[in-house]
Amino acid sequence: MRIDIITVLPELLEGPFSHSILQRAADKGLAEIHVHHLREYGIGKHQQVDDYQYGGGAGMVMQCEPLVACIEKLQSQRTYDGVLFMTPDGKQYKQGDANALSLLGNLIIICGHYKGIDQRVRDHWVTHEYSIGDFVLSGGELAAAVIADSIIRLLPGVLNNETSALTDSFQDNLLAPPVYSRPEDFRGHKVPEILLSGNLKAIELWREEQAYQRTKSRRPDLLEDF
Ligand code: ADE
């Protein structure tokens, strides 16, 4: 899979993609991430990428020309299965979206800034619009990094133990159960007895029950789809 990210702040994306799982996925040749500086497609000698909005109102709007020039250049080089736009008014991004996107081929992600991007790009070039939560970030870069991470870790071979993605929170509409490691007793706080029992069947049942109880108390909305 290849993910191309279009941004006015490429520096913001250097950190997330040069470490940990994402770097490992790139090193193994399982995922490629390319960051494109929108300014290189900007208009005129100032390489302008944004302008005032028609009709008046505060805030600049990212213009069509630079965005479409960048998208179409990429699309002339290979086939893309989606052009994603990160925006607080997009569909709420869920684990199910990560699962579905991880089955696709190449993706373009547009990071918005200022007041947003010209609606015509959204109407005619963007295929998916996602929000990562009901709050406003100063740009779409962090949201793009979140989405790219959630997709890439699902690609076969990226995680050491492939089953670990299957037991993530949300994969079955339940939050994950609590986990413990050594020591057995930390300042008098003990690991639940059942986890030390060696009884795999009983442990499995305990984890299922814990996942259910945790979901019921913290995220009862998830149980509506359970
Ligand atoms: N850009 C700004 N805020 C955002 C959000 N909550 N989700 C996705 N993209 C954004």
Short mmCIF file of C-alpha atoms and ligand atoms in Angstrom, two decimals:
data_model
loop_
_atom_site.label_atom_id
_atom_site.label_comp_id
_atom_site.label_asym_id
_atom_site.label_seq_id
_atom_site.Cartn_x
_atom_site.Cartn_y
_atom_site.Cartn_z
CA MET A 1 0.00 0.00 0.00
CA ARG A 2 1.10 3.53 -0.77
CA ILE A 3 -0.25 6.61 1.01
CA ASP A 4 0.39 10.09 -0.42
CA ILE A 5 -0.27 12.98 1.94
CA ILE A 6 -0.79 16.51 0.63
CA THR A 7 0.02 19.23 3.15
CA VAL A 8 1.19 22.81 3.64
CA LEU A 9 3.16 21.68 6.71
CA PRO A 10 5.25 18.66 5.70
CA GLU A 11 7.53 19.08 8.75
CA LEU A 12 4.61 18.16 10.99
CA LEU A 13 4.50 14.70 9.43
CA GLU A 14 8.20 13.86 9.64
CA GLY A 15 8.07 12.66 13.25
CA PRO A 16 5.13 10.25 13.13
CA PHE A 17 6.41 8.43 10.06
CA SER A 18 10.03 8.03 11.00
CA HIS A 19 9.49 5.93 14.09
CA SER A 20 8.16 2.66 15.40
CA ILE A 21 5.64 0.59 13.55
CA LEU A 22 5.25 2.92 10.60
CA GLN A 23 8.97 3.01 9.93
CA ARG A 24 9.14 -0.77 10.26
CA ALA A 25 6.32 -1.16 7.75
CA ALA A 26 8.22 1.09 5.33
CA ASP A 27 11.50 -0.77 5.90
CA LYS A 28 9.79 -4.09 5.19
CA GLY A 29 8.34 -2.67 1.97
CA LEU A 30 4.77 -3.19 3.22
CA ALA A 31 3.74 0.46 3.14
CA GLU A 32 5.11 3.58 1.52
CA ILE A 33 4.29 7.06 2.72
CA HIS A 34 5.05 10.07 0.57
CA VAL A 35 4.50 13.60 1.80
CA HIS A 36 3.89 16.34 -0.78
CA HIS A 37 4.36 20.01 -0.05
CA LEU A 38 1.32 21.76 -1.53
CA ARG A 39 3.32 24.98 -1.82
CA GLU A 40 5.21 23.38 -4.74
CA TYR A 41 1.93 23.47 -6.66
CA GLY A 42 1.11 27.03 -5.54
CA ILE A 43 0.06 29.82 -7.87
CA GLY A 44 2.39 32.59 -9.10
CA LYS A 45 5.73 33.69 -7.81
CA HIS A 46 4.51 33.59 -4.21
CA GLN A 47 3.31 30.01 -4.70
CA GLN A 48 -0.04 30.96 -3.23
CA VAL A 49 -2.24 28.11 -2.01
CA ASP A 50 -5.06 29.99 -0.24
CA ASP A 51 -7.25 33.03 -0.85
CA TYR A 52 -10.20 34.97 0.58
CA GLN A 53 -13.60 33.32 0.48
CA TYR A 54 -16.28 34.48 -1.94
CA GLY A 55 -19.17 36.14 -0.14
CA GLY A 56 -16.91 37.51 2.56
CA GLY A 57 -16.15 36.12 5.99
CA ALA A 58 -13.10 35.55 8.13
CA GLY A 59 -10.49 33.01 7.17
CA MET A 60 -8.72 31.89 4.04
CA VAL A 61 -9.73 28.96 1.87
CA MET A 62 -7.35 26.50 0.23
CA GLN A 63 -7.76 26.98 -3.51
CA CYS A 64 -8.69 24.43 -6.15
CA GLU A 65 -5.75 24.79 -8.53
CA PRO A 66 -2.83 23.73 -6.31
CA LEU A 67 -4.78 20.85 -4.75
CA VAL A 68 -6.10 19.52 -8.03
CA ALA A 69 -2.70 19.93 -9.71
CA CYS A 70 -1.13 17.78 -7.00
CA ILE A 71 -3.93 15.17 -6.97
CA GLU A 72 -3.96 14.85 -10.77
CA LYS A 73 -0.20 14.58 -11.00
CA LEU A 74 -0.30 11.66 -8.56
CA GLN A 75 -3.26 10.08 -10.35
CA SER A 76 -1.38 10.28 -13.66
CA GLN A 77 1.41 8.19 -12.13
CA ARG A 78 -0.60 5.34 -10.59
CA THR A 79 -4.13 4.28 -9.67
CA TYR A 80 -5.62 5.42 -6.36
CA ASP A 81 -8.56 3.80 -4.59
CA GLY A 82 -9.45 6.87 -2.58
CA VAL A 83 -8.83 10.57 -2.02
CA LEU A 84 -9.39 11.24 1.68
CA PHE A 85 -9.97 14.66 3.19
CA MET A 86 -9.43 15.20 6.92
CA THR A 87 -12.01 17.63 8.25
CA PRO A 88 -13.98 18.10 11.50
CA ASP A 89 -17.24 18.00 9.50
CA GLY A 90 -16.39 14.60 7.96
CA LYS A 91 -17.76 11.18 8.93
CA GLN A 92 -16.61 10.07 12.36
CA TYR A 93 -13.63 7.76 11.75
CA LYS A 94 -14.03 4.33 13.36
CA GLN A 95 -12.12 1.07 13.52
CA GLY A 96 -14.41 -0.29 10.79
CA ASP A 97 -13.17 2.46 8.45
CA ALA A 98 -9.56 1.52 9.23
CA ASN A 99 -10.35 -2.12 8.46
CA ALA A 100 -11.99 -1.21 5.14
CA LEU A 101 -9.25 1.21 4.06
CA SER A 102 -6.53 -1.32 4.89
CA LEU A 103 -7.97 -3.58 2.17
CA LEU A 104 -7.57 -0.89 -0.50
CA GLY A 105 -4.52 -0.14 -2.64
CA ASN A 106 -3.13 3.38 -2.86
CA LEU A 107 -4.63 6.36 -1.05
CA ILE A 108 -4.23 10.13 -1.19
CA ILE A 109 -4.87 12.10 2.01
CA ILE A 110 -5.47 15.86 1.89
CA CYS A 111 -4.77 17.84 5.05
CA GLY A 112 -6.97 20.92 5.37
CA HIS A 113 -5.92 24.24 6.87
CA TYR A 114 -7.34 27.71 7.43
CA LYS A 115 -11.12 27.77 6.87
CA GLY A 116 -11.01 24.59 4.80
CA ILE A 117 -10.68 23.71 1.13
CA ASP A 118 -12.73 24.94 -1.83
CA GLN A 119 -15.97 22.94 -1.88
CA ARG A 120 -15.44 22.02 -5.55
CA VAL A 121 -12.45 19.87 -4.62
CA ARG A 122 -14.58 18.11 -2.03
CA ASP A 123 -17.42 17.62 -4.51
CA HIS A 124 -15.41 16.34 -7.47
CA TRP A 125 -12.06 14.92 -6.33
CA VAL A 126 -12.46 13.79 -2.72
CA THR A 127 -13.98 10.32 -2.21
CA HIS A 128 -13.97 10.03 1.61
CA GLU A 129 -14.20 12.74 4.30
CA TYR A 130 -13.24 11.83 7.86
CA SER A 131 -13.17 13.51 11.25
CA ILE A 132 -11.14 11.95 14.06
CA GLY A 133 -13.35 13.48 16.74
CA ASP A 134 -15.63 16.32 17.75
CA PHE A 135 -12.90 18.88 18.26
CA VAL A 136 -11.00 21.16 15.91
CA LEU A 137 -7.29 20.71 15.22
CA SER A 138 -5.29 23.50 13.65
CA GLY A 139 -4.76 21.39 10.56
CA GLY A 140 -5.44 17.95 9.14
CA GLU A 141 -1.85 16.69 9.50
CA LEU A 142 -2.22 15.07 12.90
CA ALA A 143 -5.52 13.54 11.79
CA ALA A 144 -3.83 12.18 8.65
CA ALA A 145 -1.06 10.66 10.77
CA VAL A 146 -3.68 9.03 13.03
CA ILE A 147 -5.51 7.53 10.07
CA ALA A 148 -2.35 6.35 8.30
CA ASP A 149 -1.17 4.67 11.51
CA SER A 150 -4.51 2.94 12.06
CA ILE A 151 -4.48 1.57 8.49
CA ILE A 152 -0.84 0.55 8.22
CA ARG A 153 -0.74 -1.43 11.46
CA LEU A 154 -3.50 -3.65 10.03
CA LEU A 155 -1.52 -4.62 6.92
CA PRO A 156 -0.43 -8.27 7.08
CA GLY A 157 3.14 -8.58 8.32
CA VAL A 158 3.35 -5.14 9.93
CA LEU A 159 2.71 -6.23 13.51
CA ASN A 160 4.96 -8.94 14.89
CA ASN A 161 2.05 -10.94 16.15
CA GLU A 162 -0.73 -10.55 13.62
CA THR A 163 -3.38 -11.70 16.04
CA SER A 164 -2.71 -8.69 18.23
CA ALA A 165 -4.66 -6.41 15.88
CA LEU A 166 -7.60 -8.79 16.08
CA THR A 167 -7.78 -8.41 19.85
CA ASP A 168 -7.63 -4.59 19.78
CA SER A 169 -10.37 -2.54 21.34
CA PHE A 170 -13.27 -1.96 18.90
CA GLN A 171 -12.49 -4.93 16.63
CA ASP A 172 -15.57 -6.68 17.99
CA ASN A 173 -17.31 -3.53 19.26
CA LEU A 174 -15.90 -4.16 22.73
CA LEU A 175 -13.13 -2.32 24.56
CA ALA A 176 -10.06 -4.43 25.31
CA PRO A 177 -9.82 -6.11 28.75
CA PRO A 178 -7.19 -4.99 31.31
CA VAL A 179 -3.67 -6.40 30.97
CA TYR A 180 -0.95 -7.03 33.58
CA SER A 181 2.76 -7.83 33.56
CA ARG A 182 5.42 -8.58 36.20
CA PRO A 183 5.67 -8.27 39.14
CA GLU A 184 2.74 -10.27 40.52
CA ASP A 185 2.55 -7.93 43.51
CA PHE A 186 3.39 -4.26 43.08
CA ARG A 187 3.24 -2.38 46.39
CA GLY A 188 0.44 -4.62 47.53
CA HIS A 189 -1.54 -4.27 44.26
CA LYS A 190 -1.92 -7.83 43.01
CA VAL A 191 -2.48 -9.27 39.56
CA PRO A 192 -5.92 -10.98 39.41
CA GLU A 193 -5.54 -14.58 40.59
CA ILE A 194 -7.20 -16.05 37.51
CA LEU A 195 -4.39 -14.80 35.22
CA LEU A 196 -1.87 -16.83 37.23
CA SER A 197 -4.00 -19.98 37.21
CA GLY A 198 -2.75 -21.41 33.91
CA ASN A 199 -6.38 -22.30 33.08
CA LEU A 200 -6.56 -20.92 29.52
CA LYS A 201 -10.29 -21.48 29.13
CA ALA A 202 -11.08 -19.69 32.39
CA ILE A 203 -8.71 -16.84 31.47
CA GLU A 204 -10.41 -16.44 28.09
CA LEU A 205 -13.84 -16.26 29.78
CA TRP A 206 -12.54 -13.77 32.35
CA ARG A 207 -11.16 -11.53 29.59
CA GLU A 208 -14.44 -11.64 27.70
CA GLU A 209 -16.35 -10.71 30.82
CA GLN A 210 -13.92 -7.87 31.67
CA ALA A 211 -14.17 -6.53 28.11
CA TYR A 212 -17.95 -6.59 28.35
CA GLN A 213 -18.08 -4.92 31.78
CA ARG A 214 -15.57 -2.25 30.76
CA THR A 215 -17.54 -1.47 27.61
CA LYS A 216 -20.82 -1.39 29.55
CA SER A 217 -19.50 1.15 32.04
CA ARG A 218 -17.34 3.31 29.70
CA ARG A 219 -18.89 3.04 26.26
CA PRO A 220 -22.42 1.63 26.50
CA ASP A 221 -23.12 3.06 23.02
CA LEU A 222 -20.86 0.35 21.54
CA LEU A 223 -23.08 -2.38 22.95
CA GLU A 224 -26.00 -1.22 20.82
CA ASP A 225 -24.20 -2.80 17.83
CA PHE A 226 -22.94 -5.82 19.80
N1 ADE B 1 -8.90 18.93 10.90
C1 ADE B 1 -9.17 19.76 11.92
N2 ADE B 1 -9.84 19.15 12.89
C2 ADE B 1 -10.01 17.86 12.48
C3 ADE B 1 -10.64 16.74 13.03
N3 ADE B 1 -11.25 16.77 14.23
N4 ADE B 1 -10.63 15.59 12.33
C4 ADE B 1 -10.05 15.54 11.12
N5 ADE B 1 -9.44 16.57 10.54
C5 ADE B 1 -9.41 17.73 11.21
#
